[in-house]
Amino acid sequence: LCSTPAPVQLMKHGLFGCSPVAPTLAVDLHLLEFMKTLFVWLMPNTTAWCEAFECFIDGQGYKLQSK
């Protein structure tokens, strides 16, 4: 058996375990970054989601092509 705790192993793979001892659910760190960005831009309309998504994608090194 591996002596490295599960949360440490998950973090090495870019995942955040939802329990400090024996996680049964993990969330991708990129998704958490996106959610943080979304809440920074949050407004009561769809513009917030679009701006947050564009900012997140840009931070990942991608560019959206708009019309």
Short mmCIF file of C-alpha atoms in Angstrom, two decimals:
data_model
loop_
_atom_site.label_atom_id
_atom_site.label_comp_id
_atom_site.label_asym_id
_atom_site.label_seq_id
_atom_site.Cartn_x
_atom_site.Cartn_y
_atom_site.Cartn_z
CA LEU A 1 0.00 0.00 0.00
CA CYS A 2 1.05 3.56 -0.61
CA SER A 3 1.83 5.57 2.52
CA THR A 4 1.09 8.93 0.87
CA PRO A 5 -2.29 10.29 2.05
CA ALA A 6 -5.05 10.35 -0.56
CA PRO A 7 -5.48 14.17 -0.49
CA VAL A 8 -1.76 14.60 -1.23
CA GLN A 9 -1.94 12.13 -4.12
CA LEU A 10 -4.99 13.95 -5.52
CA MET A 11 -3.26 17.35 -5.34
CA LYS A 12 -0.30 15.92 -7.29
CA HIS A 13 -2.81 15.15 -10.05
CA GLY A 14 -4.42 18.61 -9.97
CA LEU A 15 -7.45 17.58 -7.92
CA PHE A 16 -8.81 18.90 -4.64
CA GLY A 17 -10.21 16.21 -2.35
CA CYS A 18 -13.48 17.14 -0.68
CA SER A 19 -12.46 15.43 2.57
CA PRO A 20 -9.18 15.72 4.51
CA VAL A 21 -8.97 12.01 5.40
CA ALA A 22 -10.64 9.68 2.89
CA PRO A 23 -12.05 11.75 0.00
CA THR A 24 -14.67 10.08 -2.17
CA LEU A 25 -15.10 13.17 -4.35
CA ALA A 26 -12.49 15.43 -5.92
CA VAL A 27 -12.76 18.63 -7.96
CA ASP A 28 -10.34 19.67 -10.69
CA LEU A 29 -8.26 22.70 -9.63
CA HIS A 30 -8.93 24.36 -13.00
CA LEU A 31 -12.66 24.18 -12.31
CA LEU A 32 -12.14 25.79 -8.90
CA GLU A 33 -10.12 28.56 -10.59
CA PHE A 34 -12.97 29.09 -13.06
CA MET A 35 -15.53 29.32 -10.25
CA LYS A 36 -13.37 31.86 -8.41
CA THR A 37 -13.15 33.93 -11.58
CA LEU A 38 -16.89 33.64 -12.13
CA PHE A 39 -17.67 34.97 -8.66
CA VAL A 40 -15.28 37.91 -9.16
CA TRP A 41 -17.17 38.89 -12.34
CA LEU A 42 -20.63 37.92 -11.07
CA MET A 43 -23.41 40.28 -12.12
CA PRO A 44 -27.15 39.64 -12.43
CA ASN A 45 -26.93 38.86 -16.16
CA THR A 46 -25.14 36.58 -18.63
CA THR A 47 -22.36 39.11 -19.24
CA ALA A 48 -20.71 37.99 -16.00
CA TRP A 49 -20.53 34.37 -17.11
CA CYS A 50 -19.16 35.30 -20.52
CA GLU A 51 -16.50 37.65 -19.11
CA ALA A 52 -15.44 35.12 -16.45
CA PHE A 53 -15.25 32.32 -19.02
CA GLU A 54 -13.17 34.43 -21.41
CA CYS A 55 -10.82 35.45 -18.57
CA PHE A 56 -10.48 31.84 -17.41
CA ILE A 57 -9.79 30.52 -20.92
CA ASP A 58 -7.27 33.30 -21.49
CA GLY A 59 -5.50 32.29 -18.25
CA GLN A 60 -5.27 28.74 -19.58
CA GLY A 61 -3.48 30.02 -22.67
CA TYR A 62 -6.42 29.84 -25.08
CA LYS A 63 -8.11 32.63 -27.02
CA LEU A 64 -11.74 32.78 -28.03
CA GLN A 65 -12.42 33.97 -31.53
CA SER A 66 -15.45 36.25 -31.63
CA LYS A 67 -17.45 37.39 -34.63
#
